[in-house]
Coordinates of C-alpha atoms in Angstrom, one line a residue:
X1047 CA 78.6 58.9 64.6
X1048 CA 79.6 59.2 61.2
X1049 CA 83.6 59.7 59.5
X1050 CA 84.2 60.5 56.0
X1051 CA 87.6 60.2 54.3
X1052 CA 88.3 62.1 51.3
X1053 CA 90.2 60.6 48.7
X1054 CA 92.0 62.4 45.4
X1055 CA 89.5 61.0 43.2
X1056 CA 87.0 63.0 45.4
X1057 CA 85.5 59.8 46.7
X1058 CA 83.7 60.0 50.0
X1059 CA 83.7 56.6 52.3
X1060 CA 81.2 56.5 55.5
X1061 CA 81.9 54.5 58.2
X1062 CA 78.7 54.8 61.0
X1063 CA 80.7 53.6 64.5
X1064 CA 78.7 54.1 67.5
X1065 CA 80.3 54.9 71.0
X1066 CA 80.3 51.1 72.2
X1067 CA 82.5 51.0 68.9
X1068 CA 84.7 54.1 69.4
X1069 CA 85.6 52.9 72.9
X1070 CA 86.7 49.7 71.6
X1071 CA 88.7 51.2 68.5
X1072 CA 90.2 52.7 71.7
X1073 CA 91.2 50.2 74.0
X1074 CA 92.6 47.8 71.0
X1075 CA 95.0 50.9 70.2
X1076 CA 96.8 49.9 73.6
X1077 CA 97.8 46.4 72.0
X1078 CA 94.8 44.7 74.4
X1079 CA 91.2 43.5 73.2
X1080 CA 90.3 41.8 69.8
X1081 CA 88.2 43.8 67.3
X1082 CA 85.7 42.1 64.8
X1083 CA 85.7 43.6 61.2
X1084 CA 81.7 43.4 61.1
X1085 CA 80.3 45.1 64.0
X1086 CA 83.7 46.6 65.4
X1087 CA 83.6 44.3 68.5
X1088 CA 86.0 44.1 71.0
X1089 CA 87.1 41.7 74.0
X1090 CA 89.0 44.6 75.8
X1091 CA 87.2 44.4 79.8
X1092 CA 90.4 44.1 81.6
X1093 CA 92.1 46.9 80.0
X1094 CA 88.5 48.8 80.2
X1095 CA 88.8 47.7 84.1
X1096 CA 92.4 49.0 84.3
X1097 CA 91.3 52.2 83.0
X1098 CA 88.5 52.7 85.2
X1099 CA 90.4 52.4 88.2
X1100 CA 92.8 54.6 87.2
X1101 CA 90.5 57.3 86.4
X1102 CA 88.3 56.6 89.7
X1103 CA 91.7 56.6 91.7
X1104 CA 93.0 60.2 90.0
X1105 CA 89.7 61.7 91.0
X1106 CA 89.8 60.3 94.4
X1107 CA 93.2 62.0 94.5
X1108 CA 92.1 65.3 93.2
X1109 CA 89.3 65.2 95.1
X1110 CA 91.3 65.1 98.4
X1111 CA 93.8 67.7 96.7
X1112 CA 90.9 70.1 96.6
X1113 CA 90.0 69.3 99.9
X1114 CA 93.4 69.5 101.4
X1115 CA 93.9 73.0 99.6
X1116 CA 90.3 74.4 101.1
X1117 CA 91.4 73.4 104.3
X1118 CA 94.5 75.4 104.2
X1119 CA 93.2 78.5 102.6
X1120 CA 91.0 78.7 105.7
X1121 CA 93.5 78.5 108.0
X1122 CA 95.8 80.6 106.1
X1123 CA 92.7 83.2 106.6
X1124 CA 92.1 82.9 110.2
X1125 CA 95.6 82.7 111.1
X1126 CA 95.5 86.3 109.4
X1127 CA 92.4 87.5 111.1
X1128 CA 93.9 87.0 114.6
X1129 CA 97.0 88.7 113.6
X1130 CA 95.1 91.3 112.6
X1131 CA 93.0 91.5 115.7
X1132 CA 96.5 91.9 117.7
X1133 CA 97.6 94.6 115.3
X1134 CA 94.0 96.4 115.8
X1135 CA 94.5 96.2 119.4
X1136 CA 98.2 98.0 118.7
X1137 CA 96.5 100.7 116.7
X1138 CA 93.5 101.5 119.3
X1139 CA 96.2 101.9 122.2
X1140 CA 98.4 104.2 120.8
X1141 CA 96.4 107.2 120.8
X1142 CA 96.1 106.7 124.9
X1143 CA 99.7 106.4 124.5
X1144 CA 100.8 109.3 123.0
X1145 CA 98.2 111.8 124.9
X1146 CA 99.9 110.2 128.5
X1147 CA 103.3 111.2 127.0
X1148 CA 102.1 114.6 125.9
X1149 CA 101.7 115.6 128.8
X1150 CA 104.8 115.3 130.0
X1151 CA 107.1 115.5 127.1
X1152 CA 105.5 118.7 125.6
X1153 CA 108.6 119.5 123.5
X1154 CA 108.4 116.1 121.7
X1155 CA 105.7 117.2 119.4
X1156 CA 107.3 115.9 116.1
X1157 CA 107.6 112.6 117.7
X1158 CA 104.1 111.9 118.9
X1159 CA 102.5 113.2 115.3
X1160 CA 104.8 111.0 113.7
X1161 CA 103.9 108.0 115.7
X1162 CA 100.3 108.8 115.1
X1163 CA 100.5 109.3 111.3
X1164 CA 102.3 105.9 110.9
X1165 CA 99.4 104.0 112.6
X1166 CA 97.3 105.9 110.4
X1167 CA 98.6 105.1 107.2
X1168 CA 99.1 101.0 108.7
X1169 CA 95.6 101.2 109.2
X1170 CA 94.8 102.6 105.6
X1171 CA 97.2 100.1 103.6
X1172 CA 95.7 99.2 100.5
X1173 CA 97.8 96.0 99.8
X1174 CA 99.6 93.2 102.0
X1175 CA 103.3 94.9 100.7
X1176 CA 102.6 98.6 101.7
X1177 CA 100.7 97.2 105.2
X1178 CA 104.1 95.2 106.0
X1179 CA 105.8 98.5 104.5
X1180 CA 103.9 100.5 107.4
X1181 CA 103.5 98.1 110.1
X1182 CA 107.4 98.2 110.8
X1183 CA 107.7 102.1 110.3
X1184 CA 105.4 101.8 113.0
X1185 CA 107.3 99.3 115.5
X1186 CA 110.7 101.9 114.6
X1187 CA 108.2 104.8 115.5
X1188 CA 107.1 103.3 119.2
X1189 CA 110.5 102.7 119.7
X1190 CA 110.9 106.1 120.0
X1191 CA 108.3 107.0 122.5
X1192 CA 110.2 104.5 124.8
X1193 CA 113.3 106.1 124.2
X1194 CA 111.7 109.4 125.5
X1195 CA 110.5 108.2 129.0
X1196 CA 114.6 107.7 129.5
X1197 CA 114.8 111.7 129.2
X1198 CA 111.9 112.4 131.5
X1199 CA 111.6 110.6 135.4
X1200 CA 108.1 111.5 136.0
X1201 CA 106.4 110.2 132.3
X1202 CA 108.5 106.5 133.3
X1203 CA 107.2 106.5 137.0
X1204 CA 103.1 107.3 135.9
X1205 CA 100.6 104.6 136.2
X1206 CA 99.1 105.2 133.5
X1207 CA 102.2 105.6 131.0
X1208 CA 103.6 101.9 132.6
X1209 CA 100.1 100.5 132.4
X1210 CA 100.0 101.1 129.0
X1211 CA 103.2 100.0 128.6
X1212 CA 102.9 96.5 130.0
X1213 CA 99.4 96.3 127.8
X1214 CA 101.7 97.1 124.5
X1215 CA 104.2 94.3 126.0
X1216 CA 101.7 91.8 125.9
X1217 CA 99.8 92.4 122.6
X1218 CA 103.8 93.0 121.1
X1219 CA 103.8 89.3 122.3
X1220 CA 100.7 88.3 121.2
X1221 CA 101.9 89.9 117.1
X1222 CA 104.9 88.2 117.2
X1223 CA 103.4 84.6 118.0
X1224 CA 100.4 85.2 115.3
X1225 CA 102.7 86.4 112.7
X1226 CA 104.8 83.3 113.1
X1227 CA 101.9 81.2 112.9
X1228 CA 100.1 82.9 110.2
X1229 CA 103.7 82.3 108.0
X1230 CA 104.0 78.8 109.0
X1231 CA 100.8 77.9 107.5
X1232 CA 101.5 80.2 104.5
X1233 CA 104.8 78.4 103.8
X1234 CA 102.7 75.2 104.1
X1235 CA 100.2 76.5 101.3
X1236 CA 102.6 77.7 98.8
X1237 CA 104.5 74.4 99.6
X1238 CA 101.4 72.3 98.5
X1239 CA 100.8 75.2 95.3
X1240 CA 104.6 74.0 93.9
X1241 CA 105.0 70.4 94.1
X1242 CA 103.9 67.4 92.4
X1243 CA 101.1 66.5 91.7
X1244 CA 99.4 68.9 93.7
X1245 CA 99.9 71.7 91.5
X1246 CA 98.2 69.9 88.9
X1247 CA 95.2 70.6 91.0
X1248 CA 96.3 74.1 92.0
X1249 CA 96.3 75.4 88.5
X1250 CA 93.9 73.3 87.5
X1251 CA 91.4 75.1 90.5
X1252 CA 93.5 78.8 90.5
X1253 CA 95.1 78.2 93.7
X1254 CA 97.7 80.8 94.0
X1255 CA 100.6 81.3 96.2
X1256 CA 100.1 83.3 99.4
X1257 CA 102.2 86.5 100.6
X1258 CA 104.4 86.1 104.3
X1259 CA 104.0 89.4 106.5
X1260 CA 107.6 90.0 107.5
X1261 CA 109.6 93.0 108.3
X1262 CA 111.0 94.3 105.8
X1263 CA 113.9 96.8 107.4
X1264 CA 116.4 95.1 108.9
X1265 CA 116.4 97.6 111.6
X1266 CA 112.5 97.5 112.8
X1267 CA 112.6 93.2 112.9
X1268 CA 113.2 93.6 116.7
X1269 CA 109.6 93.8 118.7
X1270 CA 109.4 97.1 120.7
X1271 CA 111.3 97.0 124.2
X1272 CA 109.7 98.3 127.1
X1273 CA 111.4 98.6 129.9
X1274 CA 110.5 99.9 133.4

């Protein structure tokens, strides 16, 4: 390696250091080691030790880091798939839902299309936002079928309608327990994503924050009640 100073007087001096040398230039800069005019020797191995482990002990560190933020991100994604896999189940029983109550609440038309166009558009959100957005317009639609079987005695006695109803109990159950879950290990990521050191390593490897799925309206938080 070669340096050149330039001087005024347009002088040019050329120092050739190799690394050996550089490295030792290095370690006397720290006040340890003593360097020899001639061949730019140094006596600097404890500080060189010193430094070693210090690098050897941040990688171990960000190795783990990396590790440890892997590891969440996969949970964070399977605790989401099984939410979703309880929401799906939501979605596919509805349209047995609404055809048992047709035909007994024939004048409730507006109702049952509007039950049926909000687990449409849940099942077409594009983003996290407008699926949370949609998911609780649909819990505050349900609701309403619910509300129906109070104004008709032989929809609340059918099998079928209080089969389906206990089925929509359970997997109610089942959405409210996975969404918990799924934002407990979510709180745990973004946790590890804003404090020190580890988001050293998160920017350092682009690991971003992750979004909760809450309810949004303050009146659709409540799981849908069915009652018999």
């Amino acid at each position: 390696m070669k340096i050149h100073w330039n001087f005024k007087k347009s002088k040019t001096v050329e120092i050739k250091l190799n690394l050996k040398d550089v490295l030792c230039v290095l370690f006397h800069s720290f006040g340890y080691g003593i360097i020899k005019t001639k061949d730019f020797e140094c006596k600097g191995r404890k500080n060189m030790i010193f430094v070693a482990a210090i690098i050897i002990i941040a990688g171990i560190y960000i190795t783990m880091s990396y590790n440890g933020f892997v590891q969440l991100q996969n949970i964070v994604e399977e605790a989401f798939s099984t939410m979703d896999v309880y929401l799906k189940k939501r979605y596919d029983l509805i349209p047995n839902l609404v055809e048992t109550v047709k035909g007994y609440a024939t004048h409730e038309s507006k109702t049952l299309e509007n039950v049926i166009e909000k687990r449409n558009m849940a099942m077409g959100a594009g983003n996290m936002k407008e699926r949370q957005k949609m998911e609780g317009e649909l819990t505050g639609a349900l609701k309403t079928i619910f509300a129906l079987s109070e104004s008709y005695p032989d929809l609340k006695a059918n099998g079928n309608f209080m089969k389906l109803q206990g089925q929509l109990e359970t997997i109610e159950g089942d959405i409210l327990q996975s969404r918990k879950y799924y934002n407990g290990v979510v709180r745990s990521f973004n946790t590890k994503c804003e404090t020190f050191p580890s988001l050293i390593v998160a920017k350092i490897f682009s690991f971003t924050q992750k979004e909760y799925f809450e309810i949004t309206e303050e009146k659709e938080r409540s799981n849908v009640q069915v009652k018999f």
